[in-house]
Structure formats: structure tokens, C-alpha cells
């Protein structure tokens, strides 16, 4: 399956998706996972920094996730409709954040 969104921070990464809908569920996230969430705020910054990629359901190239991802050089795609429903926790995915494409294996 292929999902599309808005490129927010360029790059390409392949890895394990961690679907986290709120910070009280962040305990399953491990350094290097691809963070998949609805949206981020400043309190999410340490997890963005520890991720290998970021996918959000909402946001634009000026959203928090996009700005922080660019600052840290982490591939990011925002505005991916239903990402937290279509991507399963622990699933292997590939992100082409330069073109805003997520491939679910």
C-alpha cells in the first residue's frame, strides 16, 4: 500500500513504524523507530529527535513536526490522511520524504 502526504523534511528511510496517538502511550517508542502520530507539539521534540522518520496526519511544511524534523535532518511527511489507522504499530515501512510517499510492506 502507498500513502501520500506533504514532504516536510527531505530524505529516505526504512524501518519500524511506531504508531503513538498520545504521549501517555510513548513507552513503546524506541530510538530509531519511525514515529507515526496525528500531530506533534513542543513536548514531542525529544521523540522526534530520537526517531529515524516522522509521519503525521495533520500539518503543513510549517507545522511543528516539519520544522523540528528539518532542524534535526530527520525525514518527515505531514498531512498523511488516516496514517495512524492505515499504518500498523510495528509494521516495516519505507519513507520517501523528498516526494511525500510512504510504502507499507
mmCIF file with all atom_site columns, C-alpha atoms in Angstrom:
data_model
loop_
_atom_site.group_PDB
_atom_site.id
_atom_site.type_symbol
_atom_site.label_atom_id
_atom_site.label_alt_id
_atom_site.label_comp_id
_atom_site.label_asym_id
_atom_site.label_entity_id
_atom_site.label_seq_id
_atom_site.pdbx_PDB_ins_code
_atom_site.Cartn_x
_atom_site.Cartn_y
_atom_site.Cartn_z
_atom_site.occupancy
_atom_site.B_iso_or_equiv
_atom_site.pdbx_formal_charge
_atom_site.auth_seq_id
_atom_site.auth_comp_id
_atom_site.auth_asym_id
_atom_site.auth_atom_id
_atom_site.pdbx_PDB_model_num
ATOM 1   C CA . UNK A 1 1   ? 0.000  0.000  0.000  1.00 0.00 ? 1   UNK A CA 1
ATOM 2   C CA . UNK A 1 2   ? 1.214  3.507  -0.775 1.00 0.00 ? 2   UNK A CA 1
ATOM 3   C CA . UNK A 1 3   ? 0.248  6.607  1.217  1.00 0.00 ? 3   UNK A CA 1
ATOM 4   C CA . UNK A 1 4   ? 0.955  10.180 0.197  1.00 0.00 ? 4   UNK A CA 1
ATOM 5   C CA . UNK A 1 5   ? 1.409  13.399 2.103  1.00 0.00 ? 5   UNK A CA 1
ATOM 6   C CA . UNK A 1 6   ? 3.267  16.690 2.055  1.00 0.00 ? 6   UNK A CA 1
ATOM 7   C CA . UNK A 1 7   ? 7.072  16.492 2.073  1.00 0.00 ? 7   UNK A CA 1
ATOM 8   C CA . UNK A 1 8   ? 8.264  18.304 5.196  1.00 0.00 ? 8   UNK A CA 1
ATOM 9   C CA . UNK A 1 9   ? 11.908 17.288 5.603  1.00 0.00 ? 9   UNK A CA 1
ATOM 10  C CA . UNK A 1 10  ? 13.778 15.536 2.799  1.00 0.00 ? 10  UNK A CA 1
ATOM 11  C CA . UNK A 1 11  ? 15.304 12.099 2.983  1.00 0.00 ? 11  UNK A CA 1
ATOM 12  C CA . UNK A 1 12  ? 14.603 8.422  2.677  1.00 0.00 ? 12  UNK A CA 1
ATOM 13  C CA . UNK A 1 13  ? 14.353 5.880  5.482  1.00 0.00 ? 13  UNK A CA 1
ATOM 14  C CA . UNK A 1 14  ? 13.161 2.332  6.015  1.00 0.00 ? 14  UNK A CA 1
ATOM 15  C CA . UNK A 1 15  ? 12.268 0.990  9.450  1.00 0.00 ? 15  UNK A CA 1
ATOM 16  C CA . UNK A 1 16  ? 9.762  0.038  12.099 1.00 0.00 ? 16  UNK A CA 1
ATOM 17  C CA . UNK A 1 17  ? 6.678  2.232  12.473 1.00 0.00 ? 17  UNK A CA 1
ATOM 18  C CA . UNK A 1 18  ? 5.573  3.164  15.978 1.00 0.00 ? 18  UNK A CA 1
ATOM 19  C CA . UNK A 1 19  ? 2.032  4.473  15.996 1.00 0.00 ? 19  UNK A CA 1
ATOM 20  C CA . UNK A 1 20  ? 1.684  6.789  19.003 1.00 0.00 ? 20  UNK A CA 1
ATOM 21  C CA . UNK A 1 21  ? -1.511 8.802  19.333 1.00 0.00 ? 21  UNK A CA 1
ATOM 22  C CA . UNK A 1 22  ? -0.659 10.471 22.664 1.00 0.00 ? 22  UNK A CA 1
ATOM 23  C CA . UNK A 1 23  ? 2.420  10.960 24.831 1.00 0.00 ? 23  UNK A CA 1
ATOM 24  C CA . UNK A 1 24  ? 0.992  8.707  27.548 1.00 0.00 ? 24  UNK A CA 1
ATOM 25  C CA . UNK A 1 25  ? 1.417  5.832  25.017 1.00 0.00 ? 25  UNK A CA 1
ATOM 26  C CA . UNK A 1 26  ? 5.024  6.711  24.076 1.00 0.00 ? 26  UNK A CA 1
ATOM 27  C CA . UNK A 1 27  ? 6.588  3.933  26.202 1.00 0.00 ? 27  UNK A CA 1
ATOM 28  C CA . UNK A 1 28  ? 6.704  1.529  23.217 1.00 0.00 ? 28  UNK A CA 1
ATOM 29  C CA . UNK A 1 29  ? 8.749  4.003  21.135 1.00 0.00 ? 29  UNK A CA 1
ATOM 30  C CA . UNK A 1 30  ? 12.439 3.150  20.752 1.00 0.00 ? 30  UNK A CA 1
ATOM 31  C CA . UNK A 1 31  ? 15.283 5.235  19.367 1.00 0.00 ? 31  UNK A CA 1
ATOM 32  C CA . UNK A 1 32  ? 15.411 4.829  15.587 1.00 0.00 ? 32  UNK A CA 1
ATOM 33  C CA . UNK A 1 33  ? 11.717 3.975  15.138 1.00 0.00 ? 33  UNK A CA 1
ATOM 34  C CA . UNK A 1 34  ? 9.622  5.885  12.614 1.00 0.00 ? 34  UNK A CA 1
ATOM 35  C CA . UNK A 1 35  ? 7.170  7.994  14.607 1.00 0.00 ? 35  UNK A CA 1
ATOM 36  C CA . UNK A 1 36  ? 3.595  7.909  13.276 1.00 0.00 ? 36  UNK A CA 1
ATOM 37  C CA . UNK A 1 37  ? 1.124  10.223 15.010 1.00 0.00 ? 37  UNK A CA 1
ATOM 38  C CA . UNK A 1 38  ? -1.764 12.610 14.460 1.00 0.00 ? 38  UNK A CA 1
ATOM 39  C CA . UNK A 1 39  ? 0.217  15.779 15.230 1.00 0.00 ? 39  UNK A CA 1
ATOM 40  C CA . UNK A 1 40  ? 3.087  16.977 17.399 1.00 0.00 ? 40  UNK A CA 1
ATOM 41  C CA . UNK A 1 41  ? 3.694  19.813 19.811 1.00 0.00 ? 41  UNK A CA 1
ATOM 42  C CA . UNK A 1 42  ? 6.873  21.026 21.565 1.00 0.00 ? 42  UNK A CA 1
ATOM 43  C CA . UNK A 1 43  ? 6.598  18.239 24.171 1.00 0.00 ? 43  UNK A CA 1
ATOM 44  C CA . UNK A 1 44  ? 7.142  15.697 21.350 1.00 0.00 ? 44  UNK A CA 1
ATOM 45  C CA . UNK A 1 45  ? 10.548 17.173 20.388 1.00 0.00 ? 45  UNK A CA 1
ATOM 46  C CA . UNK A 1 46  ? 12.724 14.580 22.225 1.00 0.00 ? 46  UNK A CA 1
ATOM 47  C CA . UNK A 1 47  ? 10.895 11.760 20.414 1.00 0.00 ? 47  UNK A CA 1
ATOM 48  C CA . UNK A 1 48  ? 11.207 13.454 17.031 1.00 0.00 ? 48  UNK A CA 1
ATOM 49  C CA . UNK A 1 49  ? 14.934 13.845 17.705 1.00 0.00 ? 49  UNK A CA 1
ATOM 50  C CA . UNK A 1 50  ? 15.235 10.110 18.576 1.00 0.00 ? 50  UNK A CA 1
ATOM 51  C CA . UNK A 1 51  ? 13.262 8.934  15.538 1.00 0.00 ? 51  UNK A CA 1
ATOM 52  C CA . UNK A 1 52  ? 14.564 7.953  12.115 1.00 0.00 ? 52  UNK A CA 1
ATOM 53  C CA . UNK A 1 53  ? 11.476 9.472  10.457 1.00 0.00 ? 53  UNK A CA 1
ATOM 54  C CA . UNK A 1 54  ? 8.224  11.264 11.275 1.00 0.00 ? 54  UNK A CA 1
ATOM 55  C CA . UNK A 1 55  ? 4.759  10.881 9.762  1.00 0.00 ? 55  UNK A CA 1
ATOM 56  C CA . UNK A 1 56  ? 1.786  12.972 10.884 1.00 0.00 ? 56  UNK A CA 1
ATOM 57  C CA . UNK A 1 57  ? -1.846 13.024 9.824  1.00 0.00 ? 57  UNK A CA 1
ATOM 58  C CA . UNK A 1 58  ? -2.140 16.789 10.009 1.00 0.00 ? 58  UNK A CA 1
ATOM 59  C CA . UNK A 1 59  ? 0.223  19.652 9.409  1.00 0.00 ? 59  UNK A CA 1
ATOM 60  C CA . UNK A 1 60  ? 1.960  21.558 6.683  1.00 0.00 ? 60  UNK A CA 1
ATOM 61  C CA . UNK A 1 61  ? 5.530  22.368 5.800  1.00 0.00 ? 61  UNK A CA 1
ATOM 62  C CA . UNK A 1 62  ? 5.347  24.996 8.575  1.00 0.00 ? 62  UNK A CA 1
ATOM 63  C CA . UNK A 1 63  ? 3.996  22.676 11.287 1.00 0.00 ? 63  UNK A CA 1
ATOM 64  C CA . UNK A 1 64  ? 5.901  21.783 14.450 1.00 0.00 ? 64  UNK A CA 1
ATOM 65  C CA . UNK A 1 65  ? 6.806  18.298 13.171 1.00 0.00 ? 65  UNK A CA 1
ATOM 66  C CA . UNK A 1 66  ? 8.108  19.729 9.898  1.00 0.00 ? 66  UNK A CA 1
ATOM 67  C CA . UNK A 1 67  ? 10.227 22.448 11.483 1.00 0.00 ? 67  UNK A CA 1
ATOM 68  C CA . UNK A 1 68  ? 11.786 20.214 14.139 1.00 0.00 ? 68  UNK A CA 1
ATOM 69  C CA . UNK A 1 69  ? 12.402 17.401 11.635 1.00 0.00 ? 69  UNK A CA 1
ATOM 70  C CA . UNK A 1 70  ? 14.209 19.788 9.284  1.00 0.00 ? 70  UNK A CA 1
ATOM 71  C CA . UNK A 1 71  ? 16.274 21.146 12.178 1.00 0.00 ? 71  UNK A CA 1
ATOM 72  C CA . UNK A 1 72  ? 17.433 17.620 13.093 1.00 0.00 ? 72  UNK A CA 1
ATOM 73  C CA . UNK A 1 73  ? 17.711 16.382 9.493  1.00 0.00 ? 73  UNK A CA 1
ATOM 74  C CA . UNK A 1 74  ? 15.061 13.690 10.006 1.00 0.00 ? 74  UNK A CA 1
ATOM 75  C CA . UNK A 1 75  ? 12.870 12.684 7.043  1.00 0.00 ? 75  UNK A CA 1
ATOM 76  C CA . UNK A 1 76  ? 9.276  13.803 7.597  1.00 0.00 ? 76  UNK A CA 1
ATOM 77  C CA . UNK A 1 77  ? 5.967  13.612 5.755  1.00 0.00 ? 77  UNK A CA 1
ATOM 78  C CA . UNK A 1 78  ? 2.952  15.514 7.099  1.00 0.00 ? 78  UNK A CA 1
ATOM 79  C CA . UNK A 1 79  ? -0.717 15.569 6.159  1.00 0.00 ? 79  UNK A CA 1
ATOM 80  C CA . UNK A 1 80  ? -0.915 11.800 5.595  1.00 0.00 ? 80  UNK A CA 1
ATOM 81  C CA . UNK A 1 81  ? -4.629 11.095 5.846  1.00 0.00 ? 81  UNK A CA 1
ATOM 82  C CA . UNK A 1 82  ? -5.510 8.262  8.299  1.00 0.00 ? 82  UNK A CA 1
ATOM 83  C CA . UNK A 1 83  ? -1.838 7.358  8.837  1.00 0.00 ? 83  UNK A CA 1
ATOM 84  C CA . UNK A 1 84  ? -2.475 6.145  12.410 1.00 0.00 ? 84  UNK A CA 1
ATOM 85  C CA . UNK A 1 85  ? -5.182 3.809  11.147 1.00 0.00 ? 85  UNK A CA 1
ATOM 86  C CA . UNK A 1 86  ? -3.563 2.549  7.941  1.00 0.00 ? 86  UNK A CA 1
ATOM 87  C CA . UNK A 1 87  ? -0.071 2.004  9.344  1.00 0.00 ? 87  UNK A CA 1
ATOM 88  C CA . UNK A 1 88  ? 0.054  -0.725 11.979 1.00 0.00 ? 88  UNK A CA 1
ATOM 89  C CA . UNK A 1 89  ? 2.292  -0.439 15.015 1.00 0.00 ? 89  UNK A CA 1
ATOM 90  C CA . UNK A 1 90  ? 5.472  -2.456 14.450 1.00 0.00 ? 90  UNK A CA 1
ATOM 91  C CA . UNK A 1 91  ? 4.994  -2.632 10.686 1.00 0.00 ? 91  UNK A CA 1
ATOM 92  C CA . UNK A 1 92  ? 8.008  -2.197 8.414  1.00 0.00 ? 92  UNK A CA 1
ATOM 93  C CA . UNK A 1 93  ? 7.599  0.858  6.196  1.00 0.00 ? 93  UNK A CA 1
ATOM 94  C CA . UNK A 1 94  ? 9.670  2.908  3.799  1.00 0.00 ? 94  UNK A CA 1
ATOM 95  C CA . UNK A 1 95  ? 9.507  6.704  3.591  1.00 0.00 ? 95  UNK A CA 1
ATOM 96  C CA . UNK A 1 96  ? 10.495 8.782  0.611  1.00 0.00 ? 96  UNK A CA 1
ATOM 97  C CA . UNK A 1 97  ? 10.083 12.076 2.402  1.00 0.00 ? 97  UNK A CA 1
ATOM 98  C CA . UNK A 1 98  ? 11.511 14.038 -0.514 1.00 0.00 ? 98  UNK A CA 1
ATOM 99  C CA . UNK A 1 99  ? 8.427  13.110 -2.552 1.00 0.00 ? 99  UNK A CA 1
ATOM 100 C CA . UNK A 1 100 ? 5.931  12.590 0.315  1.00 0.00 ? 100 UNK A CA 1
ATOM 101 C CA . UNK A 1 101 ? 5.466  8.851  -0.289 1.00 0.00 ? 101 UNK A CA 1
ATOM 102 C CA . UNK A 1 102 ? 5.165  6.110  2.347  1.00 0.00 ? 102 UNK A CA 1
ATOM 103 C CA . UNK A 1 103 ? 5.288  2.477  1.248  1.00 0.00 ? 103 UNK A CA 1
ATOM 104 C CA . UNK A 1 104 ? 3.819  -0.098 3.624  1.00 0.00 ? 104 UNK A CA 1
ATOM 105 C CA . UNK A 1 105 ? 5.347  -3.538 3.190  1.00 0.00 ? 105 UNK A CA 1
#
